[in-house]
Structures are given as structure tokens and as C-alpha cells.
XYZ file of C-alpha atoms in Angstrom:
648
model
C -14.645 54.904 49.360
C -18.234 54.698 48.297
C -20.600 52.340 48.031
C -20.264 51.451 44.511
C -16.574 51.154 44.468
C -16.685 48.572 47.121
C -19.357 46.381 45.381
C -16.905 46.718 42.128
C -13.382 45.589 44.237
C -16.007 42.681 45.712
C -16.789 41.856 42.163
C -13.529 41.234 41.058
C -12.198 39.648 44.135
C -15.021 36.965 43.977
C -14.658 36.826 39.553
C -10.785 36.599 40.142
C -11.352 33.751 42.432
C -13.948 32.135 40.839
C -10.989 31.907 37.853
C -8.408 30.961 40.002
C -10.471 27.715 40.914
C -11.494 26.747 37.698
C -9.408 24.470 35.319
C -7.471 26.363 33.001
C -8.743 25.083 29.616
C -6.187 23.846 27.538
C -4.181 21.775 29.663
C -6.082 19.002 26.939
C -6.389 19.366 23.700
C -5.278 18.158 20.309
C -2.254 17.040 19.332
C -1.290 16.450 23.612
C -0.853 13.318 24.925
C -3.765 11.903 26.705
C -3.687 12.129 30.310
C -2.501 8.170 32.248
C -5.349 7.309 34.225
C -6.979 3.730 35.792
C -10.728 3.133 36.429
C -13.105 -0.252 36.526
C -16.360 -0.960 34.892
C -19.288 -1.641 36.931
C -18.111 -5.602 36.860
C -15.054 -4.271 39.051
C -13.226 -4.944 35.691
C -10.107 -2.357 35.626
C -9.341 -0.655 33.005
C -5.567 1.452 31.912
C -5.066 3.866 29.292
C -1.624 2.924 29.075
C -2.843 -0.679 28.518
C -4.139 0.040 25.099
C -1.441 2.792 23.953
C -1.285 0.187 20.471
C -5.337 0.911 19.661
C -5.599 2.665 16.802
C -8.514 4.504 18.235
C -10.009 5.305 21.561
C -13.397 7.204 22.211
C -13.543 8.772 25.827
C -16.772 9.847 26.085
C -17.699 11.830 29.247
C -21.537 11.853 30.148
C -24.298 11.947 32.853
C -26.162 9.493 33.314
C -29.266 10.892 34.195
C -29.080 13.349 31.683
C -30.173 12.144 28.086
C -29.099 15.414 25.762
C -25.660 14.062 27.350
C -26.366 10.355 26.072
C -27.551 11.709 22.662
C -23.734 11.006 21.109
C -23.276 7.597 23.388
C -26.050 6.563 21.936
C -25.126 7.260 18.558
C -21.851 5.821 18.956
C -23.472 2.378 20.629
C -25.532 1.866 17.788
C -22.709 2.330 15.337
C -20.287 0.017 17.297
C -23.265 -2.969 17.411
C -22.504 -2.796 13.559
C -18.865 -2.444 13.360
C -16.207 -4.728 15.179
C -14.946 -2.952 18.418
C -11.658 -3.167 17.435
C -12.175 -0.264 14.995
C -14.305 1.445 16.666
C -13.543 1.364 20.509
C -15.491 3.759 23.179
C -15.200 3.889 26.846
C -18.464 5.403 28.762
C -16.982 7.866 32.114
C -19.313 8.989 34.438
C -19.613 10.978 37.596
C -23.087 9.355 38.108
C -23.966 6.952 40.513
C -22.856 3.248 40.276
C -27.346 3.352 40.318
C -27.737 5.414 37.960
C -24.847 4.171 35.664
C -26.373 0.480 35.930
C -29.961 1.384 34.735
C -28.622 3.612 31.889
C -26.331 0.586 30.523
C -29.709 -1.917 31.090
C -32.064 0.447 29.185
C -29.358 1.006 26.319
C -27.936 -2.154 26.013
C -24.094 -0.995 25.752
C -21.863 -3.102 24.206
C -18.769 -1.006 25.163
C -17.694 -0.362 29.159
C -18.967 2.483 31.423
C -16.226 3.511 33.925
C -17.286 5.364 37.281
C -15.253 8.156 37.818
C -13.467 7.664 41.398
C -10.508 9.140 41.120
C -11.513 12.362 39.071
C -10.450 11.321 36.257
C -12.943 14.012 35.009
C -10.700 16.919 36.358
C -7.899 15.654 34.639
C -9.869 15.676 30.923
C -11.868 19.302 31.753
C -14.976 16.961 31.745
C -17.019 17.959 34.588
C -18.907 21.517 33.968
C -19.861 20.994 30.405
C -21.010 17.715 29.082
C -20.934 15.417 27.127
C -17.422 15.923 26.932
C -15.216 13.659 24.098
C -12.069 12.995 23.675
C -10.913 11.464 20.594
C -7.304 9.558 20.889
C -5.206 8.212 18.523
C -2.061 6.560 18.059
C -0.096 6.157 20.855
C -2.760 7.433 22.757
C -2.583 11.266 21.218
C -5.766 13.689 21.353
C -6.543 14.001 18.292
C -10.164 16.026 18.758
C -12.076 17.425 22.158
C -15.386 18.611 22.072
C -17.963 19.631 24.815
C -21.741 19.721 24.724
C -24.362 18.542 23.049
C -26.282 19.214 20.236
C -24.615 20.840 17.205
C -21.562 19.616 19.552
C -22.544 16.242 19.285
C -23.119 16.484 15.465
C -19.517 17.775 14.731
C -17.802 15.024 17.086
C -19.789 12.842 14.398
C -18.709 14.555 11.624
C -15.160 14.427 12.808
C -15.403 11.027 13.466
C -16.214 9.933 10.265
C -13.156 11.977 8.860
C -11.086 10.229 11.346
C -12.428 6.447 10.102
C -12.121 7.637 6.684
C -8.473 8.499 7.097
C -7.983 4.965 8.615
C -9.785 3.247 5.682
C -12.672 1.963 7.233
C -14.802 3.338 4.357
C -18.088 1.408 5.195
C -17.940 2.519 9.302
C -17.164 6.258 7.766
C -20.212 5.496 5.285
C -22.321 4.881 8.463
C -21.718 7.663 10.357
C -22.235 10.135 7.897
C -25.647 8.590 7.716
C -26.164 8.830 11.319
C -25.435 12.642 11.192
C -27.719 13.061 7.612
C -30.127 11.181 9.368
C -30.717 14.178 12.121
C -29.579 17.002 9.905
C -29.968 16.380 6.066
C -28.236 19.973 5.202
C -25.342 18.805 6.919
C -22.485 19.359 3.658
C -19.588 17.784 5.549
C -21.355 14.902 6.315
C -22.370 14.388 3.091
C -19.192 14.840 1.682
C -17.040 12.386 4.055
C -19.562 9.672 2.800
C -19.119 10.556 -1.460
C -15.309 10.620 -0.300
C -15.668 7.369 0.997
C -17.522 5.977 -2.306
C -14.459 7.536 -4.126
C -12.222 5.354 -2.064
C -14.276 2.210 -2.399
C -14.371 2.737 -5.844
C -18.228 3.824 -5.984
C -17.436 6.498 -8.582
C -21.064 6.423 -10.280
C -22.410 6.876 -6.314
C -20.346 9.321 -5.441
C -20.960 11.556 -8.536
C -24.294 11.335 -7.199
C -23.729 11.944 -4.278
C -21.542 14.921 -5.026
C -24.480 15.916 -7.750
C -27.146 16.788 -5.379
C -24.586 18.586 -2.728
C -23.960 20.928 -5.795
C -27.192 21.729 -6.825
C -27.359 24.043 -2.679
C -26.049 27.263 -2.841
C -22.947 28.987 -1.338
C -20.771 26.278 0.574
C -23.006 23.280 -0.722
C -22.886 24.260 -4.540
C -18.497 24.830 -3.681
C -18.209 21.544 -1.916
C -20.224 19.295 -4.724
C -18.577 20.535 -7.400
C -15.223 20.212 -5.539
C -16.086 16.113 -4.935
C -17.186 16.432 -8.645
C -13.616 17.515 -10.216
C -12.356 14.471 -7.861
C -14.888 12.003 -9.509
C -14.501 13.102 -12.875
C -10.359 13.090 -12.320
C -10.972 9.292 -11.302
C -12.971 8.051 -14.229
C -10.644 9.892 -16.706
C -12.538 12.808 -17.989
C -9.557 15.790 -16.817
C -11.163 18.074 -18.807
C -14.699 17.984 -17.056
C -12.154 18.092 -13.869
C -10.383 20.592 -14.525
C -13.099 22.701 -15.150
C -14.590 22.168 -12.186
C -11.930 22.873 -10.511
C -11.379 25.997 -11.887
C -14.776 26.977 -10.834
C -14.426 26.054 -7.064
C -11.169 27.983 -7.262
C -12.488 31.195 -8.510
C -15.121 30.699 -5.764
C -12.921 29.560 -2.592
C -9.524 29.536 -3.791
C -8.742 28.291 -0.043
C -9.783 24.796 -0.664
C -7.459 22.363 -1.278
C -8.976 19.511 -2.388
C -9.579 21.316 -6.255
C -6.324 22.914 -6.120
C -4.463 18.641 -5.792
C -7.287 18.117 -8.707
C -5.848 20.482 -10.900
C -2.187 19.619 -9.458
C -2.361 16.080 -10.428
C -4.015 16.502 -13.894
C -1.128 19.339 -14.945
C 1.804 17.040 -13.717
C 0.353 14.040 -15.969
C 0.496 16.308 -19.114
C 3.886 17.156 -17.834
C 3.111 20.364 -16.958
C 5.662 20.275 -13.635
C 6.095 24.247 -13.426
C 1.791 25.219 -12.965
C 1.548 21.467 -11.057
C 3.816 23.150 -8.405
C 2.172 25.460 -8.195
C -1.111 24.712 -7.553
C 0.705 21.928 -5.126
C 1.941 24.567 -3.107
C -1.471 26.333 -3.112
C -3.250 23.553 -1.999
C -0.550 22.784 1.418
C -1.515 26.932 2.377
C -5.092 26.873 1.961
C -6.613 27.036 5.476
C -10.282 25.740 5.182
C -9.992 22.021 4.495
C -10.416 19.090 6.348
C -7.560 16.622 8.020
C -8.067 14.114 5.339
C -7.928 16.523 2.406
C -5.201 18.404 3.841
C -3.113 15.682 4.695
C -3.665 14.771 0.926
C -2.278 17.574 -0.587
C 0.355 17.838 1.771
C 1.730 14.139 0.672
C 1.102 14.975 -3.175
C 3.592 17.830 -2.537
C 6.248 15.811 -1.066
C 5.859 13.073 -4.084
C 6.424 16.424 -6.175
C 9.648 17.045 -4.555
C 10.855 13.380 -4.448
C 10.427 12.883 -7.910
C 12.594 15.670 -8.640
C 15.191 14.478 -5.955
C 14.758 16.822 -2.926
C 13.798 14.132 -0.016
C 14.583 16.665 2.742
C 11.844 18.653 1.649
C 9.924 15.760 1.103
C 10.420 14.368 4.359
C 9.057 17.655 5.687
C 6.461 17.610 3.921
C 5.394 14.015 4.783
C 5.464 14.754 8.659
C 3.334 17.579 7.959
C 1.133 15.446 6.469
C 1.072 12.787 9.703
C 0.995 15.789 11.935
C -2.661 16.354 10.366
C -3.623 12.690 9.552
C -1.356 10.567 12.032
C -3.334 7.285 10.025
C -1.712 8.416 6.791
C 0.245 5.528 6.200
C 1.081 6.378 2.418
C 2.848 9.433 3.406
C 4.890 7.266 6.352
C 5.851 4.714 3.891
C 6.773 7.387 1.331
C 9.035 8.879 3.672
C 10.651 5.799 4.607
C 11.384 5.528 0.625
C 13.431 8.762 0.588
C 15.743 7.539 2.910
C 16.217 4.289 0.907
C 16.618 6.050 -2.191
C 19.643 7.527 0.333
C 20.454 4.163 1.540
C 19.799 4.915 4.929
C 18.260 1.752 5.401
C 17.828 2.074 9.336
C 15.320 5.513 8.972
C 13.550 3.784 6.203
C 13.431 0.687 8.273
C 12.107 2.499 11.008
C 9.389 4.655 8.938
C 8.246 1.215 7.182
C 7.672 -0.390 10.705
C 5.638 2.827 11.774
C 3.227 2.157 9.065
C 3.239 -0.998 9.689
C 2.083 -0.568 13.452
C -1.269 0.983 11.954
C -1.566 -1.806 9.252
C 0.071 -5.127 9.450
C -1.672 -6.385 6.610
C -0.491 -3.398 4.454
C 1.510 -4.888 1.164
C 3.879 -1.581 0.289
C 5.348 -1.443 3.931
C 5.413 -5.096 4.230
C 7.625 -5.830 1.288
C 9.411 -2.624 1.806
C 10.472 -3.269 5.506
C 11.185 -6.490 4.372
C 13.771 -5.452 2.100
C 15.406 -2.931 4.597
C 15.537 -5.895 7.026
C 17.359 -7.706 4.362
C 19.861 -4.966 2.684
C 20.546 -3.956 7.166
C 22.028 -7.734 7.512
C 23.861 -7.423 4.810
C 25.679 -4.524 5.411
C 26.713 -6.423 8.690
C 27.713 -9.506 6.301
C 31.410 -8.323 5.092
C 32.190 -11.721 3.824
C 28.790 -11.672 1.559
C 29.401 -7.781 0.835
C 32.941 -8.342 -0.108
C 31.416 -11.759 -2.212
C 29.593 -9.235 -4.130
C 31.933 -6.356 -4.179
C 33.747 -9.104 -6.379
C 31.435 -10.151 -8.686
C 29.772 -6.851 -9.352
C 33.398 -5.492 -10.277
C 33.538 -8.935 -13.019
C 30.033 -7.818 -14.367
C 30.802 -4.399 -14.800
C 34.133 -5.050 -16.529
C 32.411 -7.251 -18.866
C 29.622 -5.345 -19.311
C 32.213 -2.438 -20.562
C 34.168 -4.929 -22.840
C 30.606 -5.648 -24.253
C 31.893 -9.754 -22.998
C 29.155 -12.028 -21.332
C 29.233 -14.368 -18.959
C 28.204 -17.537 -20.504
C 29.388 -18.866 -23.770
C 26.986 -21.175 -26.078
C 27.014 -24.877 -24.347
C 28.466 -27.421 -26.159
C 24.968 -29.231 -25.535
C 22.437 -27.565 -26.734
C 19.684 -29.860 -26.456
C 20.125 -30.017 -22.058
C 18.306 -26.721 -20.294
C 20.362 -24.212 -18.832
C 19.159 -22.558 -15.812
C 16.586 -20.061 -16.212
C 17.829 -17.017 -14.786
C 15.656 -13.733 -15.075
C 16.630 -10.264 -13.825
C 14.338 -7.400 -13.047
C 14.816 -3.876 -14.362
C 13.123 -1.239 -11.986
C 9.860 -0.737 -13.708
C 9.692 3.123 -14.896
C 7.197 5.988 -13.554
C 5.321 8.122 -16.369
C 2.061 10.032 -16.205
C 1.386 11.643 -13.028
C 1.911 11.010 -9.430
C 0.735 8.368 -7.772
C -0.741 8.891 -3.656
C 2.158 6.442 -3.151
C 5.826 5.955 -3.833
C 7.619 2.719 -5.091
C 4.442 0.490 -6.444
C 7.654 -0.929 -9.205
C 9.818 -1.756 -6.421
C 6.920 -3.532 -4.217
C 5.830 -5.569 -7.469
C 9.527 -6.480 -8.976
C 10.610 -7.444 -5.138
C 7.175 -9.603 -4.656
C 7.197 -11.218 -7.917
C 11.181 -12.042 -7.570
C 10.071 -13.402 -4.394
C 7.377 -15.380 -5.882
C 9.324 -16.762 -8.977
C 12.345 -17.900 -6.723
C 9.774 -19.481 -4.110
C 8.950 -21.656 -6.880
C 12.493 -23.267 -8.091
C 11.772 -22.919 -11.672
C 13.436 -19.719 -12.162
C 16.397 -17.912 -10.593
C 15.960 -14.396 -10.324
C 19.294 -12.071 -10.116
C 19.776 -10.919 -6.432
C 18.331 -7.045 -5.932
C 21.203 -6.284 -4.158
C 23.819 -7.375 -7.151
C 21.622 -5.655 -9.273
C 21.536 -2.615 -7.429
C 25.095 -2.295 -6.901
C 25.810 -3.335 -10.601
C 23.451 -0.309 -11.566
C 25.480 2.117 -9.676
C 28.981 1.042 -10.525
C 28.254 1.487 -13.887
C 26.068 4.988 -13.237
C 22.757 3.681 -15.077
C 19.738 5.307 -14.120
C 15.743 4.490 -15.646
C 16.524 6.657 -18.520
C 19.617 4.456 -19.797
C 17.535 1.483 -19.025
C 14.769 2.303 -20.707
C 17.328 1.705 -23.940
C 16.375 -1.886 -25.338
C 20.081 -2.082 -26.068
C 21.360 -1.559 -23.133
C 18.906 -3.718 -21.157
C 20.037 -6.923 -23.005
C 23.561 -5.699 -22.665
C 22.689 -5.613 -18.717
C 20.942 -9.538 -18.954
C 23.636 -10.777 -21.188
C 27.001 -10.006 -18.490
C 24.401 -11.048 -15.986
C 24.299 -14.765 -17.432
C 20.577 -13.929 -17.461
C 18.468 -15.716 -19.697
C 15.099 -13.115 -19.330
C 15.457 -9.487 -18.722
C 11.600 -8.323 -17.352
C 11.346 -4.961 -17.557
C 8.110 -2.507 -17.905
C 6.485 0.948 -17.262
C 3.698 2.269 -15.147
C 1.453 4.688 -15.936
C 0.215 6.568 -13.603
C -3.030 9.053 -14.221
C -5.540 10.720 -12.076
C -8.080 7.649 -12.879
C -5.952 4.769 -13.046
C -2.879 3.173 -12.937
C -1.661 0.843 -16.139
C 0.932 -1.659 -16.068
C 3.201 -2.816 -19.047
C 5.510 -5.634 -18.356
C 8.072 -7.436 -21.234
C 9.844 -10.432 -20.754
C 12.958 -9.846 -23.691
C 15.049 -13.231 -24.651
C 18.701 -11.835 -23.873
C 20.119 -13.816 -26.801
C 17.641 -13.918 -29.399
C 15.876 -10.481 -28.312
C 12.548 -11.495 -28.887
C 9.442 -10.753 -26.318
C 7.947 -14.159 -25.395
C 5.277 -12.488 -22.900
C 3.757 -8.732 -22.921
C 1.630 -8.577 -20.363
C -0.692 -5.274 -19.979
C -2.822 -4.773 -16.916
C -5.037 -1.957 -15.149
C -4.481 -1.757 -11.532
C -7.653 -1.264 -10.147
C -7.447 0.246 -6.681
C -10.461 -1.460 -5.294
C -9.014 -5.130 -5.714
C -5.480 -5.641 -3.487
C -2.072 -5.474 -5.070
C -1.426 -9.247 -3.498
C -4.712 -10.553 -5.901
C -2.689 -8.938 -8.990
C 0.960 -10.237 -8.454
C -0.115 -14.049 -7.751
C -2.094 -13.612 -11.316
C 1.019 -12.131 -12.408
C 3.462 -14.256 -11.186
C 1.110 -17.053 -12.649
C 1.151 -15.631 -16.065
C 4.675 -15.127 -16.039
C 5.719 -18.954 -15.258
C 3.081 -20.432 -17.888
C 4.547 -18.046 -20.264
C 8.157 -18.931 -19.532
C 7.589 -22.864 -19.428
C 5.255 -22.573 -22.927
C 8.041 -20.986 -23.868
C 11.133 -22.277 -22.386
C 10.333 -25.993 -21.305
C 13.176 -27.943 -19.536
C 15.152 -29.842 -21.489
C 17.298 -32.724 -20.690
C 18.320 -36.835 -21.283
C 17.541 -39.895 -19.549
C 20.803 -41.146 -17.502
C 19.586 -44.488 -16.352
C 16.278 -46.473 -16.939
C 15.314 -49.090 -14.682
C 11.921 -50.515 -14.274
C 9.599 -47.865 -13.250
C 12.314 -45.275 -12.056
C 14.300 -43.060 -14.404
C 17.153 -40.969 -13.939
C 17.680 -37.553 -15.269
C 20.415 -35.051 -16.359
C 19.007 -31.759 -14.953
C 17.836 -31.237 -11.234
C 17.300 -28.226 -9.396
C 20.203 -25.777 -10.680
C 18.046 -25.773 -14.179
C 14.883 -25.840 -12.099
C 13.326 -29.359 -11.841
C 10.672 -29.147 -8.807
C 9.090 -32.207 -7.371
C 5.883 -32.702 -9.529
C 7.437 -31.690 -12.797
C 5.965 -33.721 -15.732
C 8.537 -34.994 -18.840
C 7.284 -36.517 -21.674
C 10.150 -38.632 -23.286
C 10.078 -38.431 -27.381
C 11.663 -40.047 -29.834
C 13.252 -37.507 -32.810
C 11.643 -39.431 -36.273
C 13.697 -39.411 -39.390
C 13.838 -36.708 -41.903
C 11.602 -36.694 -44.948
C 12.895 -35.670 -48.471
C 10.492 -34.015 -50.811
C 10.992 -32.842 -53.794
C 14.541 -31.553 -53.290
C 13.531 -30.237 -49.271
C 14.387 -32.201 -45.717
C 11.822 -32.009 -44.134
C 12.371 -32.661 -40.114
C 8.901 -34.777 -38.836
C 8.168 -33.616 -35.323
C 9.329 -35.863 -32.418
C 7.080 -38.246 -31.738
C 5.651 -39.271 -27.406
C 6.446 -42.470 -26.488
C 6.345 -42.111 -22.511
C 5.888 -39.920 -19.783
C 7.749 -39.039 -16.240
C 6.682 -37.122 -13.119
C 9.621 -35.990 -10.780
C 9.668 -37.692 -7.435
C 13.458 -36.178 -5.681
C 15.615 -33.536 -7.154
C 19.358 -33.073 -6.382
C 21.425 -29.965 -7.716
C 22.389 -31.524 -10.830
C 20.087 -34.706 -11.628
C 16.831 -35.965 -10.557
C 14.481 -39.127 -10.522
C 10.928 -39.639 -11.921
C 8.634 -42.184 -12.026
C 7.604 -43.747 -15.375
C 3.555 -42.729 -16.099
C 3.704 -44.782 -18.760
C 5.608 -45.926 -22.017
C 5.015 -47.033 -25.305
C 8.673 -48.920 -25.503
C 11.336 -49.402 -23.263
C 12.857 -46.428 -21.852
C 17.168 -45.998 -22.093
C 19.800 -43.935 -21.966
C 20.163 -40.840 -23.859
C 16.059 -40.543 -24.360
C 15.039 -36.735 -24.876
C 12.978 -35.115 -22.435
C 10.782 -32.651 -22.498
C 8.706 -30.526 -19.726
C 5.120 -30.624 -19.717
C 2.931 -28.457 -18.242
C 1.049 -29.245 -15.137
C -1.550 -26.628 -14.442
C -1.400 -28.152 -10.523
C 2.189 -27.351 -10.149
C 1.974 -23.389 -11.534
């Protein structure tokens, strides 16, 4: 064997040995469960990974305490952590350096998060020994979302991805701050500028977003494409759909693999009722390969919404799952998936999806309302007696509807108020596809709860309404017919029907709500509101509830008679059943004699002779204290409700 061949054999053996000894890269990476470990910080406090499984995001930063390049990203994260709540950005520094070196670094850097001493080869578990820094971003369930190794350019890439992940979590202020950190060091980083622009869109700062994307679009190549794509999204939000389409088309011609431009086009086409063209654009968006996770997830969700809108719930769920795989913080897709199960009557699965969304955001109004409804429906399914009662009621109501018979005839006493019963008919969705399914259902459910809680109005139970509609096979198109809606209200003995539409455009959502009197067909209240994404939905619902209550009291004040009057206390013949609550005020009135003039009989307005305030209520009567009286009250004096803003 010649010398050259021997050298080759030796080299092969050495390389083989080195490969066998080196960690197999890929044991940790995106999509995998983070290896469990427990380490202590310099103060001796234990930190076990599994104890933080509910943490929405945790950054593990492996570094060398004596290497400035290794510390660069950690220092950037520390500066950000000082500005924001650590619950939103939790970081653990992990080092193999000596306790002394780690302590000196902590003192110099004034760290606000813990540094753990690696005394049990955790660095090996995360393949974080050969290359430092190594950064692992962990998401829900302690799964690895992103994995980076090396400083310099790798640190910049890591920070941009962190900004994107933070934007997914709707932490827009932090996303902008991380982007600014990158831009300060590299003003030419287009991805960081784009993240900042999309964060401004989410905050509703469209003028600022336009300015950012306009600046990006002046750059050649990738900058022009990313800038115009962002501008198309801005103009869609402002309602300038023509300009949005023009820019989206320009992007598609130069970079057909970008998802956002296709989504902008699809949303606008769908809102224009061009469903086939919209489907084609959604499909191109989900098949694109060159988009960031937060943009790709949006494309998958919108395509899922498209399939759900035509009743293909199975395909919709597949797309929602893919959206959550790409973006594990996408609670919209989670609750949308729950809505598909709800529409199929699968309440167990629906509740599971809503709870998954709530695990990421306990304050999410959509998921909270829908979860409560699902819990009620599951409880109802287990209540055999209540189910039997509802079935009997629904069959009776359905019969009356088909025979066009109202449940309640006109009362003999035309003065005393009947219970104020209201029934919601589901709002119709019109226009485009909202990112989130079920806005109308959330609104009617919340309003029903608020109106019921007021005691002034009784809302027809949702379970009764749903089963009646199913029994009568009435869908949204039939309920859009005013005569059908009125007829439904009459058989439910509902004085008022509340119905409306939600018009979704790429730029905003417009609510139009009407109260309809089922006896006279009059419309006592019309509410038109633009729902601004910057304002919490709960704020809209509180305001809407007040408007509806005020309109009902103004148009349908409670009326009754004094049954007894003794001193400063009186009894009324109406109570809780009619909507009387403590604090309600009534004017005591006295009818005036008609006046005859030129052959006509003119009825004068009644005269107010006093005022009382309710102090206690029973089902069919109530007691009030006298606030003032111009003459002594007597039995059969009439009373009429007075608006009290403090009660509303």
C-alpha cells in the first residue's frame, strides 16, 4: 500500500470519527418539542422548562459570557425587555461560562432576565456548544418555533423573525420596537421595515403605514415589490380598492409567488361577488412559497373562510389547521375552526377549539363568548327534561307559524304593559370575507345577555330560536324577508324583532341594525355603525346595548296602575315579569277631559300629578316610594315610565 493511499485512509477514518462524535444537527429544530431541562440561576433559583409550558413565548439564548459578538443579540433583547412587560417577552440566558464570568457580565449589562449556569449539558441537548450564540424561540406548548445559530447576520435574522412572531401575537408596539432595533443597525433591512408597516396597519395607523411602504417601494428589486405589496394592503384598508388592485397586479406580475398580493386581490374580488376569481387568487396565495409565516397564515385562513362560506367545513378545517401550524398564535383561525364545528352541531369539538384560542388570550371576546355558548349547549344536551320542554314548545310554535296564528291575542287591558319580549334574528353577512367568522353571532349573543341582565327586556332563548328555525327550515335568505321575520316574532310573542346586516369590505365593517315592531311593522330604532378595528368590540356592544335600551324605554314606556296608595308608599300592578326593576321611576298621570272645538273632539295630554320610584319588585307587582305628589294618590291612577339615565 503506497503512502498516498495510507494518508487517504487515515483522513477518512479521522473524518468518520469526527462526524460520529459531533451532534447530529436536526435533533432540535422548528416544529419539535423543546428538550426538557432544569437549571439554576446565579442566585440559586431553579428554572424548570416544563413549569413554563403555559408561557406563550420563551427565548432560550445560549451564549459565551466572555464573547462580545456572542452577547450582541442578548443585549438587544435586554434593552427591549426593559421597555416591555417580561410576560410578553421572557428570555433565559444560558451559558457554559464560569460563575464569575457570568456574574461580571450580568452586572455590566444590568440584565432584567435570568442567566442560567449550564451544569448538566443542556447546551448539548440544544446543539449549542460548537456555535454561539444559539437561539431557540419556543412557542405554545414549549414547541420550537425558530432556531438560529451564530452572531452578526444571524442575530439580525433572529430579531426580524422575533418581530414577526411578536406581530402574530398582536404585540404591535413591541414588534415595531424590535424592527426599529434592526433598522437602526441596518437601515436597508426590508423585512424589518415591512414588519413595522404591517404593525401600523394592525393598529389602524394607515397614514403611517403608507409612508413606510412608500419609502420601501422606492428601492429597486425586493424593496419595490415588498413596498407595493404593503401599499396594496393599505389602500384596501382605506377603501381605495381600485388602487389596491392595481398595485397588487403589479406585484403579481413581478413576483407571482408572494401571498399577500393574491390575498388583497381575492378579498376585493369576493366583496364584488366575483367568487370564482376570488377562489383562484386564494389558491395562488396558499400555494406561494416566498412569504413570511404571519402572511402565509393569513392566506390560509382566508381560503378557509372561503370554503366555510360555501359549507365545505372539512376543507375549511384543513386550511385553518395549516394556518395554526404556520402561526401558532393565530387565534382567529382557531375560533374559525370552532365555528365550523358549531355550525355542524358538534359542540364538544367547537368548545375545544374555543378553549385553545382562550389559552393564548383569555381576554379574546370572540372565543370567550363562543365558548360560553358552547358550554351552555353542552349542558342543555345533558338536560333531558329541558330538552323535552323545548321540543314541545318548538313544535307548538312551528304549528302556529304554519297556521299563521299568534300565540298571544290582544289584551283586554290596553293600558297595562305586557312583558317586553325581543327576539334576535341572525345578522346577515354581506360583502367580503372577514378574517374572523361569527361576528354577528357574537354580537347578538352578547347583546341578548346584556338586555336580559337589564331586567327590562326578555330575549327569546337562543336554543329555542335555533331549533325553531331548524324545524321550519328557515335559512338566512328566508329570514331576510321582512314578512317572514315579523311572522316569526308574532308566534314567539315577541313585541320586537332585532335584525340587521354586517357589510364586510376590505377596509371596514358596517353594521346596520333595526328593531321592528311585530304588531305594527313600525321600525322604532335603526342603528348604523362603522366597526373600527382599533376599538374593542366590548365597547361597541356596551354602547349599542344602551342605545337599544333607551330606544325601547322611549318608544315603549312601562305603563300600569296604582293598586294601593298609603302614605309615602304605593303598589303597582306591574313587576318583574313586565320589566320593572328597582330604581325605575314612574310619573303618576291624570287624564284630562276632551275639548270640543269646531265640531272636533280634541284629547288633551294627560297631566302629571306626581312621581314614584320603585324600591322592591315581585313577579307581577312592585312597591314604590313617593317622590312627589300634587294631590293624594288613589287606586287606579295611571303610571307611565320615566327615563332614568342612571338606570341605563
